[in-house]
Tab-separated table of C-alpha atoms in Angstrom:
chain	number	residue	atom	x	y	z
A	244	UNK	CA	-206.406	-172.781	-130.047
A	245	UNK	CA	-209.823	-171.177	-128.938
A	246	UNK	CA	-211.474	-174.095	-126.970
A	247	UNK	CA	-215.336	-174.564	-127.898
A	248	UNK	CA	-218.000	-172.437	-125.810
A	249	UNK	CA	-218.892	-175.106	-123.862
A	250	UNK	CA	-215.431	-175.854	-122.402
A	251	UNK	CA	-215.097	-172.783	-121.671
A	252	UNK	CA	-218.105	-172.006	-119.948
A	253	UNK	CA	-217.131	-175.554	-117.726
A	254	UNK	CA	-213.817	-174.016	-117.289
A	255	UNK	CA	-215.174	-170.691	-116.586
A	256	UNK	CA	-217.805	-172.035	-113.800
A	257	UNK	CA	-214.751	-174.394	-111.933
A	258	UNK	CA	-213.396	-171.271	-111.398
A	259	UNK	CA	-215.590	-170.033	-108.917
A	260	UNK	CA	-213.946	-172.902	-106.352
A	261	UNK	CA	-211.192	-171.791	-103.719
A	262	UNK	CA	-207.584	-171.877	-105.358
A	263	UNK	CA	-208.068	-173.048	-108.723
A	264	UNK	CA	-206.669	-170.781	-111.033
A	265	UNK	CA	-207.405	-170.732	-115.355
A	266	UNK	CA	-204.860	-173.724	-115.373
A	267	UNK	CA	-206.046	-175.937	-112.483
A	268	UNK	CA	-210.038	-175.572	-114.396
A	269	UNK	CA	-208.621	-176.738	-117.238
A	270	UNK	CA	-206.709	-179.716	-116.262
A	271	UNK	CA	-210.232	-180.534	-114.177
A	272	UNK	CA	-212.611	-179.612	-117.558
A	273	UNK	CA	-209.956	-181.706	-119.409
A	274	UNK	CA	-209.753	-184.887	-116.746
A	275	UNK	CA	-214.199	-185.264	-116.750
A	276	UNK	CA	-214.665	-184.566	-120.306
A	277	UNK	CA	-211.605	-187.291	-121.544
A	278	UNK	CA	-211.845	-190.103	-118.683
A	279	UNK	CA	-214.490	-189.178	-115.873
A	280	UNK	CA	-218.044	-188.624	-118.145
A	281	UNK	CA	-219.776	-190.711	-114.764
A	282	UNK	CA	-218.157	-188.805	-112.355
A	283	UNK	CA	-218.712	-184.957	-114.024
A	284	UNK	CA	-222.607	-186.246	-114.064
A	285	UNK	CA	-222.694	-187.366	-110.657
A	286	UNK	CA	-220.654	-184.214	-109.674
A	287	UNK	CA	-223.372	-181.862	-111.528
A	288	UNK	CA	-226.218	-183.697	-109.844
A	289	UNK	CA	-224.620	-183.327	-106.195
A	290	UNK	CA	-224.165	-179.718	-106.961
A	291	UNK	CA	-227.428	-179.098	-107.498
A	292	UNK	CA	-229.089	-180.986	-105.038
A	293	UNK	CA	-226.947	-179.321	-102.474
A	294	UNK	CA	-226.794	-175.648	-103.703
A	295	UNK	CA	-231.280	-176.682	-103.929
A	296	UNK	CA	-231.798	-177.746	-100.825
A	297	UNK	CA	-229.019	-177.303	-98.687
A	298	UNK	CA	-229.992	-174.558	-96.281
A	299	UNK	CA	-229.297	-173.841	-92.333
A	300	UNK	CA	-230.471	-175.440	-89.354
A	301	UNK	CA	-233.333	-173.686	-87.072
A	302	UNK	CA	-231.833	-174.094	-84.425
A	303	UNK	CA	-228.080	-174.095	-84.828
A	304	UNK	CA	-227.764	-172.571	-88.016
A	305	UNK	CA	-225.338	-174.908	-89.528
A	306	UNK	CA	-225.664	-176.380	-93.066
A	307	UNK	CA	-228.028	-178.927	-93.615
A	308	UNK	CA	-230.713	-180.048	-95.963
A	309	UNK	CA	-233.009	-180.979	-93.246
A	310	UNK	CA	-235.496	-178.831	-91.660
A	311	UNK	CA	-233.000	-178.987	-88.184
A	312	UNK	CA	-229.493	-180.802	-88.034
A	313	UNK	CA	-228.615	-184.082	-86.779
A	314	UNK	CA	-226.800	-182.804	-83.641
A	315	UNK	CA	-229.463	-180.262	-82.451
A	316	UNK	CA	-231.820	-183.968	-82.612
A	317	UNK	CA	-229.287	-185.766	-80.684
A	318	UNK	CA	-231.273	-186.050	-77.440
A	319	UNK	CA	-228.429	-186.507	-75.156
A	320	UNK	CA	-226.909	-183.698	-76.371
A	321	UNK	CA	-230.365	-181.073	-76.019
A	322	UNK	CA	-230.280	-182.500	-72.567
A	323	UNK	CA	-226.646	-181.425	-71.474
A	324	UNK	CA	-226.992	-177.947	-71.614
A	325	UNK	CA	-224.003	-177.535	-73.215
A	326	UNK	CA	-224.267	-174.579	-75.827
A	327	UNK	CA	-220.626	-173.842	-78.162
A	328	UNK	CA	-220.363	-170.810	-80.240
A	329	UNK	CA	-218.497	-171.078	-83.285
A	330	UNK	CA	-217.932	-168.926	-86.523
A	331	UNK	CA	-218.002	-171.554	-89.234
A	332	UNK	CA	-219.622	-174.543	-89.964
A	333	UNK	CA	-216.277	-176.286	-90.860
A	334	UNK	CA	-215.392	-175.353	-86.894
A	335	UNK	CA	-218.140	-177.683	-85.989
A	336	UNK	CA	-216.495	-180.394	-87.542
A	337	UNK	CA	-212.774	-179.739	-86.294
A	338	UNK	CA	-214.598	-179.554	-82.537
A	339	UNK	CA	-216.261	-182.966	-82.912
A	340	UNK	CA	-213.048	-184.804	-84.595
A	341	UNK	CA	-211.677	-183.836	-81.245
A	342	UNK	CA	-214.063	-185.845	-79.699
A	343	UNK	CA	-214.163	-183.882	-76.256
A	344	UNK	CA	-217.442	-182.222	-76.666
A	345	UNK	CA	-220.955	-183.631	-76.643
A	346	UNK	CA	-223.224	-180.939	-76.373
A	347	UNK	CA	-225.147	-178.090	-78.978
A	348	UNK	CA	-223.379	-175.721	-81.363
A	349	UNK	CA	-224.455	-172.478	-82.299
A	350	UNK	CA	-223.016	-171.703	-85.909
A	351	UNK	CA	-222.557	-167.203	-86.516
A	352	UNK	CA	-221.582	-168.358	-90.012
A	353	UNK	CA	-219.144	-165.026	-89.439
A	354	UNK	CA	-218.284	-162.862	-86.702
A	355	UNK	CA	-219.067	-158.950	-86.116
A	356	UNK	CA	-216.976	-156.503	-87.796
A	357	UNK	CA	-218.077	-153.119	-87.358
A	358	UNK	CA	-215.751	-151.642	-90.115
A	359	UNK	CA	-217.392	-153.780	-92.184
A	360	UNK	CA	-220.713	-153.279	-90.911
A	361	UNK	CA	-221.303	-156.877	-90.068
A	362	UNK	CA	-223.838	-156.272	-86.782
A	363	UNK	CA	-225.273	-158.536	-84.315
A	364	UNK	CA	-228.310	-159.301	-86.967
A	365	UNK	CA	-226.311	-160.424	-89.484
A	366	UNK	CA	-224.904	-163.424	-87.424
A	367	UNK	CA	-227.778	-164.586	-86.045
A	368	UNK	CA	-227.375	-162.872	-82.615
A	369	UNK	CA	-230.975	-162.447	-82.489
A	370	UNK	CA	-232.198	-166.012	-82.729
A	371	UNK	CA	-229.678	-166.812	-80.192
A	372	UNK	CA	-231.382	-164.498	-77.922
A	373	UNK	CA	-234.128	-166.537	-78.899
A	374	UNK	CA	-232.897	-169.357	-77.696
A	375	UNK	CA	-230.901	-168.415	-74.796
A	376	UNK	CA	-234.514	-167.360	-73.169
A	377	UNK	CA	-236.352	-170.216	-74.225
A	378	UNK	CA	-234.152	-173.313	-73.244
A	379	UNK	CA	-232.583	-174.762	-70.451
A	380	UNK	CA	-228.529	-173.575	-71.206
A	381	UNK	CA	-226.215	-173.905	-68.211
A	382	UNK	CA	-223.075	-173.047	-69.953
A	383	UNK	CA	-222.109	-171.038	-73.247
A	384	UNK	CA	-218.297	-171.915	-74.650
A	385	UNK	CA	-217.395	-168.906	-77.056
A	386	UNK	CA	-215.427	-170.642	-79.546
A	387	UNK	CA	-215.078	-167.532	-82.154
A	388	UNK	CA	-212.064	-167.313	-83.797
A	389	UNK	CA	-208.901	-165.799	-81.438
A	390	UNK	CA	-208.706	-162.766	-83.886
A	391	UNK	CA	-210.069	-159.073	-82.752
A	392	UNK	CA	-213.456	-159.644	-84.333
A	393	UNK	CA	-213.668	-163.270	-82.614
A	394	UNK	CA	-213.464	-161.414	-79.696
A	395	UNK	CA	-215.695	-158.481	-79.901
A	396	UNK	CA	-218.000	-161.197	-80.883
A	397	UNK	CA	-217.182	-163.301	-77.952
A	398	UNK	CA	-217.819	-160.069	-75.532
A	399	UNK	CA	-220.725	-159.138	-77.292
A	400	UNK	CA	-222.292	-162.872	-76.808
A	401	UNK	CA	-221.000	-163.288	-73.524
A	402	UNK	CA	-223.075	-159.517	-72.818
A	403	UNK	CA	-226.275	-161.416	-73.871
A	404	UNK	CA	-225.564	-164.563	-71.716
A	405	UNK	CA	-224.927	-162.661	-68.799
A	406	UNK	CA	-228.543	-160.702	-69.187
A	407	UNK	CA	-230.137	-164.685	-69.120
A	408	UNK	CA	-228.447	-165.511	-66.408
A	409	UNK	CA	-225.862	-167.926	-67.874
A	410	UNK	CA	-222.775	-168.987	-67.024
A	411	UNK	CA	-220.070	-168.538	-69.893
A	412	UNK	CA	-216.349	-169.640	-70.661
A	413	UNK	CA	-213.775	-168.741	-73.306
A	414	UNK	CA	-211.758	-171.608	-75.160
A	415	UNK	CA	-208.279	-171.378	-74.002
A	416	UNK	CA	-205.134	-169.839	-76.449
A	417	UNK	CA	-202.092	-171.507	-76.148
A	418	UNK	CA	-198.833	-173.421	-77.492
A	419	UNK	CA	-199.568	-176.422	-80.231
A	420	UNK	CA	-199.506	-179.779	-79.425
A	421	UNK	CA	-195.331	-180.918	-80.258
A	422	UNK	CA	-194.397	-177.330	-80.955
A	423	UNK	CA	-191.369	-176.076	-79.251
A	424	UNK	CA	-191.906	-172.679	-77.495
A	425	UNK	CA	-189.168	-170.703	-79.344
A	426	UNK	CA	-190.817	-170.575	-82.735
A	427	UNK	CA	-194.511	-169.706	-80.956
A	428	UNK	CA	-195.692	-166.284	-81.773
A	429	UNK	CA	-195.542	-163.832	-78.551
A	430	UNK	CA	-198.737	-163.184	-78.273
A	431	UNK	CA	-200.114	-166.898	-78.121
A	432	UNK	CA	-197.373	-167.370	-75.345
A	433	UNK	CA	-198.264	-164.369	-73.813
A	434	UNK	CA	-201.883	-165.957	-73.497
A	435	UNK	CA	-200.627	-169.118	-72.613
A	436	UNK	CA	-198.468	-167.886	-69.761
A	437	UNK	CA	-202.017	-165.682	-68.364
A	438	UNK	CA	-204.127	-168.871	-68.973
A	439	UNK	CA	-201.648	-171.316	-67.069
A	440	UNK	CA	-203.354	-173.863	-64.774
A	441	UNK	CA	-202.527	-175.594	-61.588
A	442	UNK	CA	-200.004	-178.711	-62.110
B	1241	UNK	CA	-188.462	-151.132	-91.050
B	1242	UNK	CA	-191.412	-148.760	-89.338
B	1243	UNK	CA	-193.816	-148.990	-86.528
B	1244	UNK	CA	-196.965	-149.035	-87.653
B	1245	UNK	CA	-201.027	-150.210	-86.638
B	1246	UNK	CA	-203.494	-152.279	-88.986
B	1247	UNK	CA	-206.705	-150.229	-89.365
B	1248	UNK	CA	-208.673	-152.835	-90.629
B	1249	UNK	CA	-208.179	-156.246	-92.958
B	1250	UNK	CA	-209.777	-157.911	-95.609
B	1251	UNK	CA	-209.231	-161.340	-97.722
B	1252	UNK	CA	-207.368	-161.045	-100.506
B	1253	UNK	CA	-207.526	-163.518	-103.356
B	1254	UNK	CA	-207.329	-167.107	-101.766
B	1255	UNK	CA	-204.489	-166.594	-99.459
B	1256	UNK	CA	-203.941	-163.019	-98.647
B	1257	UNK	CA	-204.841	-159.711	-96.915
B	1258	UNK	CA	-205.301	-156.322	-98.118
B	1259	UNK	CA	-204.109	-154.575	-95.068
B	1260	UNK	CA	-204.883	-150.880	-94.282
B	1261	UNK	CA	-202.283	-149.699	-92.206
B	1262	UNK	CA	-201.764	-146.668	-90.283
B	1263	UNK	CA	-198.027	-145.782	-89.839
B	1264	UNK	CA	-196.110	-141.940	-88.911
B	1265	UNK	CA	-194.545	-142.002	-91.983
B	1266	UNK	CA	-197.218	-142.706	-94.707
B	1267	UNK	CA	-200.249	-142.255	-92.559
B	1268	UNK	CA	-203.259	-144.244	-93.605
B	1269	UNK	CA	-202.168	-146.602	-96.517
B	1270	UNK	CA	-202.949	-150.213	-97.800
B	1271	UNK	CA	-200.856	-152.555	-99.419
B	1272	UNK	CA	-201.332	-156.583	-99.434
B	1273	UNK	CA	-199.998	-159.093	-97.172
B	1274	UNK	CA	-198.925	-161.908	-99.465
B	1275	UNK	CA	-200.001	-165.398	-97.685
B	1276	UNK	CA	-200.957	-164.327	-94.907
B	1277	UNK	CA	-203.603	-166.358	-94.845
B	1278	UNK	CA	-202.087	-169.822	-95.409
B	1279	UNK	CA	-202.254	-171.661	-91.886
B	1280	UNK	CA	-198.522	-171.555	-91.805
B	1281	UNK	CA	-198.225	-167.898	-92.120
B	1282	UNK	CA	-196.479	-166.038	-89.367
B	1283	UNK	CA	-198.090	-163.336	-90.031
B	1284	UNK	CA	-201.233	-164.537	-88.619
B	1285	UNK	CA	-200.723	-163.785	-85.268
B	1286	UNK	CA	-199.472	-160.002	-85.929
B	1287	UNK	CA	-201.645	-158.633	-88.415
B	1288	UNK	CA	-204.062	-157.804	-86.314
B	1289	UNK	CA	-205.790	-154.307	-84.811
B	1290	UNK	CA	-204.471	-152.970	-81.746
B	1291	UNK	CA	-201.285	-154.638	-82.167
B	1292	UNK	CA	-197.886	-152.358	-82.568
B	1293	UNK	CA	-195.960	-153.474	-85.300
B	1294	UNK	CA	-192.598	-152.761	-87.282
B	1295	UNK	CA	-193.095	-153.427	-91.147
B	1296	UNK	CA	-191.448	-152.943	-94.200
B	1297	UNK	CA	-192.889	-153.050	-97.302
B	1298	UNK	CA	-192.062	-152.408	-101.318
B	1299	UNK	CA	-193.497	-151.000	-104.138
B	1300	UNK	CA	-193.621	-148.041	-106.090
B	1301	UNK	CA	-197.344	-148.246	-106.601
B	1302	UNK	CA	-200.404	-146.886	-104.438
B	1303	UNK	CA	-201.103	-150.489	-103.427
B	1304	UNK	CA	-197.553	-151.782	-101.485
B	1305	UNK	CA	-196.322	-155.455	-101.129
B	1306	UNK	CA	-195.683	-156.541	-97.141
B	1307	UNK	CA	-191.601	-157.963	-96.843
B	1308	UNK	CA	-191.728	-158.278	-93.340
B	1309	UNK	CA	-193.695	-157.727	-90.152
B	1310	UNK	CA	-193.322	-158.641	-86.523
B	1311	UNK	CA	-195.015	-157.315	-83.511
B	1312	UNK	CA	-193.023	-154.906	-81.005
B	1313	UNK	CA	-194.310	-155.698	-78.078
B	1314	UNK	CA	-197.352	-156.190	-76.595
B	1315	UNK	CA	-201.130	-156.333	-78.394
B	1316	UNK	CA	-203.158	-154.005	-76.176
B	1317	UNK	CA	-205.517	-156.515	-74.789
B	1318	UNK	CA	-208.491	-154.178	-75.010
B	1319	UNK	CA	-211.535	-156.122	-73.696
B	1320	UNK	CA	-215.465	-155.167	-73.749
B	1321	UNK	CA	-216.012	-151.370	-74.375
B	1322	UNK	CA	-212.628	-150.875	-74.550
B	1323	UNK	CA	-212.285	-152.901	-77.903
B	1324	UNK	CA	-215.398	-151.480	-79.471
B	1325	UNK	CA	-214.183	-148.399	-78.690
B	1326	UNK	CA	-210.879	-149.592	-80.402
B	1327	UNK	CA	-212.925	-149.839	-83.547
B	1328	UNK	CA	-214.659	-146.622	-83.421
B	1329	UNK	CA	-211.520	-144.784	-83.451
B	1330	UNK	CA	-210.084	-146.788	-86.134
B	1331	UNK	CA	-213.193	-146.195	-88.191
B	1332	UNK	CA	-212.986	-142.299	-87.403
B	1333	UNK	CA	-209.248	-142.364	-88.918
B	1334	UNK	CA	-210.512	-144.777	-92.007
B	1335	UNK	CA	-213.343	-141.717	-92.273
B	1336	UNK	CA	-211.332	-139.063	-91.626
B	1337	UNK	CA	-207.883	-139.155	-92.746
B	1338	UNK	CA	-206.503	-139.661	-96.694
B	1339	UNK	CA	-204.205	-142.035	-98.457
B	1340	UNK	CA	-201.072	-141.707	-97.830
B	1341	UNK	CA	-201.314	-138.351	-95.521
B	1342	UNK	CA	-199.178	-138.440	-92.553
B	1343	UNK	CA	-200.227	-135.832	-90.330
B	1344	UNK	CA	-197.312	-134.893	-87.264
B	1345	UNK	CA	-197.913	-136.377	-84.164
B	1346	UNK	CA	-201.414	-138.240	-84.871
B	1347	UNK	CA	-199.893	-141.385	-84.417
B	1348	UNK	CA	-198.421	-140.794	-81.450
B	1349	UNK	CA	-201.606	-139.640	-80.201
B	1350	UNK	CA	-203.442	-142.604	-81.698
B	1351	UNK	CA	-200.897	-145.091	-79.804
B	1352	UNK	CA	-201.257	-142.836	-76.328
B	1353	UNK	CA	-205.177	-143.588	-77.093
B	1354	UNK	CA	-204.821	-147.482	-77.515
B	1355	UNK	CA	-202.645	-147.243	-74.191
B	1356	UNK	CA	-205.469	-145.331	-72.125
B	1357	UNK	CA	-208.162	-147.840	-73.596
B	1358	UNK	CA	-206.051	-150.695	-72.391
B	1359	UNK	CA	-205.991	-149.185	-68.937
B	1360	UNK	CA	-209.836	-147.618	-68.114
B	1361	UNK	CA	-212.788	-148.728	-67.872
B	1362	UNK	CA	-214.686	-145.353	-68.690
B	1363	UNK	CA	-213.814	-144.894	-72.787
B	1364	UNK	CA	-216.175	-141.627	-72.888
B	1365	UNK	CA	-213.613	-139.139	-71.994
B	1366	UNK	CA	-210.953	-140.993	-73.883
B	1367	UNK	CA	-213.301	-141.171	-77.157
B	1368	UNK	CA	-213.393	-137.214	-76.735
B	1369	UNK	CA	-209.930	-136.956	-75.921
B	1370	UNK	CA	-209.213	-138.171	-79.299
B	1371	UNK	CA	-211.544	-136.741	-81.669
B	1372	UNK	CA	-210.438	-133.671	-80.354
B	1373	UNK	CA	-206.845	-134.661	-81.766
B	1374	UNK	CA	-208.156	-135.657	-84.773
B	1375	UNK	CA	-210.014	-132.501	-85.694
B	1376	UNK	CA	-206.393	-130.469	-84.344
B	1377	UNK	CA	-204.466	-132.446	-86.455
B	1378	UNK	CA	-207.110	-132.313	-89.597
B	1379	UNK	CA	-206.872	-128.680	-89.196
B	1380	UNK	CA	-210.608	-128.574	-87.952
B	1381	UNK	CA	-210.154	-127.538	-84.698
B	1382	UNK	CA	-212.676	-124.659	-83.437
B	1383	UNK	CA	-211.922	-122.048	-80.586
B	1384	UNK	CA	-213.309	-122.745	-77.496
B	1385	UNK	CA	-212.814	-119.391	-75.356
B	1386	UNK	CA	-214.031	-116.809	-78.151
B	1387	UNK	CA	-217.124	-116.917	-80.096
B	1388	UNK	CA	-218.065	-116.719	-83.704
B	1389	UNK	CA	-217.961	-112.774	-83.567
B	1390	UNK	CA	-214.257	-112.931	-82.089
B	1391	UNK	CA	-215.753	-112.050	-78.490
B	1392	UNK	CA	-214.640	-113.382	-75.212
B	1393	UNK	CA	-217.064	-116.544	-74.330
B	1394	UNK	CA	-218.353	-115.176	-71.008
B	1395	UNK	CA	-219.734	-117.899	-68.193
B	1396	UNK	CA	-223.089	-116.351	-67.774
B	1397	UNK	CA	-224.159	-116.326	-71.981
B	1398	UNK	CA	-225.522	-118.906	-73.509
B	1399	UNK	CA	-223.699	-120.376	-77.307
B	1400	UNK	CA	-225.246	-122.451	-80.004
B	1401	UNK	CA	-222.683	-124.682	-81.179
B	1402	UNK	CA	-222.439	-124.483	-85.377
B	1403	UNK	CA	-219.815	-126.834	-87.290
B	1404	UNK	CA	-217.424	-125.634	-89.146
B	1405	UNK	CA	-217.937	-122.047	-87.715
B	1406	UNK	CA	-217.831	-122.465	-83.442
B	1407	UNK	CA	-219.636	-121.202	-81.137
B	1408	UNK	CA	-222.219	-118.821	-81.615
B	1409	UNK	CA	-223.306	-116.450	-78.698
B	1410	UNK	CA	-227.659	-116.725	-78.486
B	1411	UNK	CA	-229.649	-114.073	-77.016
B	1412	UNK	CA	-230.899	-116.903	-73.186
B	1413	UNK	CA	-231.002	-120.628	-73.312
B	1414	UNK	CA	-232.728	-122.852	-75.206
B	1415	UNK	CA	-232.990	-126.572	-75.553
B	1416	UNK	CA	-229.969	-126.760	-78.206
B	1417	UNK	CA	-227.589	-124.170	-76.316
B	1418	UNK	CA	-224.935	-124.273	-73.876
B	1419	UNK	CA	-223.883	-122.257	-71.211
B	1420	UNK	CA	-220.826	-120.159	-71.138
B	1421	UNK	CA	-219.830	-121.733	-67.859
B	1422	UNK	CA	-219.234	-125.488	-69.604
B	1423	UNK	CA	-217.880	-124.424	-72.325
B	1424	UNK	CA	-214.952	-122.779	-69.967
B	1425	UNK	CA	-214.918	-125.967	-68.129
B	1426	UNK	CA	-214.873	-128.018	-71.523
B	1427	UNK	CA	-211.752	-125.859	-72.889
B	1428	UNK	CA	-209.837	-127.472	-69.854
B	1429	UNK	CA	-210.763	-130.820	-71.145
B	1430	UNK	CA	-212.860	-130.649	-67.647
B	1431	UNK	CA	-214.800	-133.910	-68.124
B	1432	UNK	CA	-215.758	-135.102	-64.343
B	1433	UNK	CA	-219.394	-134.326	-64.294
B	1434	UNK	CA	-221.730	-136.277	-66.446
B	1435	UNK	CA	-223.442	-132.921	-67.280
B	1436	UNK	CA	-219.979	-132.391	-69.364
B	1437	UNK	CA	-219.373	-135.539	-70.564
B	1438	UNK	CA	-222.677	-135.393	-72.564
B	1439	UNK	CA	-222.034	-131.702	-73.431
B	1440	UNK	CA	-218.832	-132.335	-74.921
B	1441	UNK	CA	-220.150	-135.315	-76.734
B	1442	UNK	CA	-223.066	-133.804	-78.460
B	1443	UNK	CA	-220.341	-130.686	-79.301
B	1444	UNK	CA	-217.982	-133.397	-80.880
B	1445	UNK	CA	-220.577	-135.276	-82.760
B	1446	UNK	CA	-221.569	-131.876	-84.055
B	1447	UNK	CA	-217.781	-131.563	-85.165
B	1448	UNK	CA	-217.033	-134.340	-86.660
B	1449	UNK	CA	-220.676	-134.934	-88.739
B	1450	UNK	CA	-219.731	-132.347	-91.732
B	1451	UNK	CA	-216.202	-134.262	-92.197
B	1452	UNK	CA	-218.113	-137.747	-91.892
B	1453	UNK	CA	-220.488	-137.129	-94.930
B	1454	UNK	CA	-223.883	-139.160	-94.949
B	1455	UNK	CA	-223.216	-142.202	-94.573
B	1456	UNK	CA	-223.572	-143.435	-90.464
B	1457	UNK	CA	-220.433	-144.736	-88.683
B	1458	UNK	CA	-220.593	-148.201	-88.515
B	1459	UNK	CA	-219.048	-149.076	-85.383
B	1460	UNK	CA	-221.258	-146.201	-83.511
B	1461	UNK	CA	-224.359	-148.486	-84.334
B	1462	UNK	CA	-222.984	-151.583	-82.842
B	1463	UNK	CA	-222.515	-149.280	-80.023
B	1464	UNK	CA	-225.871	-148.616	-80.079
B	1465	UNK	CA	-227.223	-152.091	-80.335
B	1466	UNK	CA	-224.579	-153.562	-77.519
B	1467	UNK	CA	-226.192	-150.172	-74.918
B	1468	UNK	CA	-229.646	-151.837	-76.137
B	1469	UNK	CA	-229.057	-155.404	-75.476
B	1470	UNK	CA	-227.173	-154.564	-71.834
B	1471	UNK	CA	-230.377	-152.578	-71.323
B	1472	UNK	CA	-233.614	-154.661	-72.239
């Protein structure tokens, strides 16, 4: 049966999210058109709004609709001098469900790859600069991925720091929480066994 | 299963890589690394640059399907210069070399490279080292102690250097020439004197440009920016 143009167009445009497949849209298409008219409206409205006026922080370039996020306002956290360097803005969130950190982030939203042609510019290197000479940052954590690009980013940041004078430490790699050190790849052991600490 | 070197990765679909490897079998080739990016994959840790693998792989097609990979032995922890450098030579074999064209003893030579990079701090004369290999093995290679007429390079003349052809012997010096006497030096691979080391870099440059085509090597501008940003 050819569905009607615009069912298809819905099923068409759910494509364009992570993992859903021509089957998955349907069932979706199928589920807001037969028994969730309220929610498919309030869906469309919160996509717009957000793909409007959802932009990045000036500061931290993270998402958000405001003119500057709600942790670069935090005063206590401006004050501790704290700055963390992470590729994603979804790292953000898995670094303060941890809990352990209360100062700034500094989103890339990516990481250099020269094969690619991804350069310093196109992750915001330059407004760190920026800010690296303008405020008072005792400590940069380079929280880029552990992958080669993560780290050529992480030596390329940690270049700029040292030019402003600023002190700056690497996230440590090592074995999971409850994992069992047989199944744990070499070269995370490997870094765990150069990274061990006084016990 | 054969030892082999990712070039360079990119996502695939929602859960995968498209991996271009570099192996002494098949040379340069790409073929996709089903799930490897699913948090569980253990791939993840392995398919990476710089990191010696053994891999085996199926398909009769152009673009292969990964079975299996695991790393044999160590990643070579390349660090600062050492890992930029890492991607300028992978980006001169992703230039340089075609599809599925193993060339004898290029991997070796790539591996021996990795190794050096891992150990020094000074990557110029390494960076030479190999795109000297690279234009041998590519069949590119120039001669160093005779010049473009078949004569004898002689210490005291003075050579323009002309890609693709060698050098070519020029009447005194002039601002784009180079003496007889480091050329001689170069042809032992003599690289101590900074003199050299810039000699032999603008020679290889020179080399390489024709085979690189228009288009600027990527990783040579991050270069470029990193030398600015140490320096302002």
């Amino acid at each position: 049966m050819k569905l009607s143009p615009a069912i298809q167009e819905l099923i068409q445009a759910l494509r364009v999210l992570p993992g859903v497949g021509p089957k998955s849209a349907q069932r979706m298409a199928f589920q807001i058109l037969e028994r969730q008219r309220e929610g498919g409206v309030r869906l469309a409205q919160a996509l717009l709004y957000a793909t409007e006026h959802v932009g990045h922080c000036q500061r931290c370039r993270t998402l958000t609709e405001a003119p500057v996020c709600g942790i670069c306002l935090h005063p206590k956290r401006s004050d501790s001098g704290l700055l963390c360097i992470v590729e994603t803005p979804a790292d953000v969130i898995a670094i303060e469900q941890t809990g352990q950190y209360h100062g700034m982030y500094f989103v890339l939203m990516g990481h250099l790859s020269p094969l690619d042609g991804i350069g310093p510019e196109d992750i915001g290197l330059d407004i760190l600069a920026k800010r690296l000479a303008g405020e008072a940052i005792s400590e940069i954590i380079l929280a880029t991925n552990p992958t080669v690009e993560g780290e050529a980013t992480a030596y390329y940041i940690a270049d700029i720091a040292r030019k402003h004078g600023i002190n700056t430490s690497r996230i440590a790699h090592g074995v999971p929480v409850g994992g069992e050190l047989e199944y744990v790849d070499q070269a995370t052991l490997g870094h765990a066994f150069s990274g061990r600490k006084n016990f | 299963m054969q030892p082999a070197f990712v070039l360079h990765r990119w996502p695939f679909q929602d859960s995968s890589y498209m991996v271009e490897m570099f192996s002494a079998q098949h040379g340069r080739y790409r073929l996709i690394a089903k799930g490897a990016r699913r948090p569980k994959s253990r791939w993840r840790a392995c398919l990476q640059p710089f990191t010696p693998l053994l891999i085996s792989s199926r398909g009769r097609h152009e673009l292969q399907t990964l079975v299996e990979a695991e790393a044999c032995g160590d990643a070579y922890g390349l660090k600062g210069d050492s890992l930029y450098s890492g991607f300028y030579i992978n980006e001169l074999l992703q230039r340089l070399t075609v599809l599925y064209q193993p060339l004898d003893g290029l991997f070796e030579d790539y591996q021996q490279t990795l190794q050096l990079l891992s150990e020094n701090s000074a990557v110029e004369p390494i960076l030479r080292r190999f795109e000297w290999q690279l234009l041998e093995h590519l069949g590119h290679q120039f001669d160093w102690l005779a010049d473009s007429a078949g004569d004898a390079v002689t210490a005291t003349s003075y050579y323009q250097f002309s890609p693709q052809i060698g050098f070519v012997r020029q009447p005194g010096p002039a601002t784009n020439t180079f003496s007889g006497q480091i050329i001689l030096q170069l042809s032992q691979f003599d690289l101590t004197e900074t003199q050299l080391l810039q000699a032999m870099k603008r020679i290889m440059r020179m080399a390489l440009q024709p085979y690189l085509g228009d288009q600027p090597l990527r990783s040579r501008q991050l270069f470029h920016s990193l030398i600015q940003t140490k320096d302002s």
